[in-house]
Amino acid sequence: MTEQLFILDEIPGVLWTPEDTHGTRPLILMGHGGGQHKKAPGILARAHRFAAERGFAVAATDVPHHGGRPRDQEFDRLATEYRARMAAGEETAGLDTALYTLVVGQTIAEWQTVLTAVQQLDHIGGRPVGYWGVSLGCALGIPFVAAEPRVRAAVLGLQGAPVLAGTAAQITVPVHFLVQRDDERIPRAQSQALFDAIGSAEKTLHANPGKHGDLPRFEMDDSLRFFARHLG
């Protein structure tokens, strides 16, 4: 594994590639969860397996207001209130939308910038692109996948915000969608509704027991097979 940290137009990111390999290869962009960063343990574990076992290149960035990015007072206020309501079991729909609006537009543009730059590298090239992101990574990934024609397949899930349904209908690439049946953050019915809204002709839902953070390790194996099938 080779790990290369970069800053592109003030976007902090990291690129993982197999060591001592030649030629171009498919690229997977990974979106991290809320409150996490580009080298969160789950991101790092998946990046290593995707690169080491399948020869993919993998890129991740700190999305706005996360990781090494500057935070503003409005985002911090909304995020603090969101966490407090979640802990109390109170309604968070309005805060979901407000936080999402602060981040989503900038993130899509930044990910497109990063893809363009990374694909210009000789050992990456213009091969097919995949996207992996759950929770916040899904909330930001749905509009990105819908807007970016270079993305040929996506692993999404742990999300059900109604605000995403209209954009999800614009997705046409194969989708692997993950649900935790005992998710304390996302009602099961909302997860199902978001999956149903995805416009892809080829889409699969994997529902496992457990809470939001209990995604089974074997789902990483299924994600590997999914990307190998659709990206080559």
Short mmCIF file of C-alpha atoms in Angstrom, two decimals, residues 100 108 112 131 138-151 154 156 164-173 175 198-200:
data_model
loop_
_atom_site.label_atom_id
_atom_site.label_comp_id
_atom_site.label_asym_id
_atom_site.label_seq_id
_atom_site.Cartn_x
_atom_site.Cartn_y
_atom_site.Cartn_z
CA TYR A 100 -27.11 18.93 5.06
CA ILE A 108 -20.14 17.78 -4.57
CA GLN A 112 -15.57 16.46 -8.67
CA TYR A 131 -18.43 5.56 -4.62
CA CYS A 138 -24.68 8.49 1.93
CA ALA A 139 -26.45 11.82 2.46
CA LEU A 140 -23.67 13.57 0.54
CA GLY A 141 -23.07 10.66 -1.81
CA ILE A 142 -26.59 10.46 -3.24
CA PRO A 143 -26.49 13.92 -4.88
CA PHE A 144 -22.89 13.34 -5.92
CA VAL A 145 -23.63 10.00 -7.61
CA ALA A 146 -26.70 11.51 -9.27
CA ALA A 147 -24.66 14.43 -10.64
CA GLU A 148 -21.37 12.72 -11.60
CA PRO A 149 -21.40 10.56 -14.77
CA ARG A 150 -17.96 9.12 -14.03
CA VAL A 151 -19.41 7.13 -11.11
CA ALA A 154 -22.18 2.99 -5.51
CA LEU A 156 -24.77 3.58 0.07
CA LEU A 164 -32.84 12.85 -0.35
CA ALA A 165 -35.71 11.06 -2.11
CA GLY A 166 -36.00 13.37 -5.11
CA THR A 167 -32.28 13.25 -5.84
CA ALA A 168 -32.14 9.48 -5.27
CA ALA A 169 -34.65 9.06 -8.10
CA GLN A 170 -32.02 10.50 -10.49
CA ILE A 171 -29.50 7.74 -9.75
CA THR A 172 -29.29 5.12 -12.51
CA VAL A 173 -26.07 3.21 -11.73
CA VAL A 175 -26.45 0.48 -6.03
CA ILE A 198 -33.42 5.16 -5.93
CA GLY A 199 -33.99 5.13 -9.68
CA SER A 200 -31.50 2.39 -10.55
#
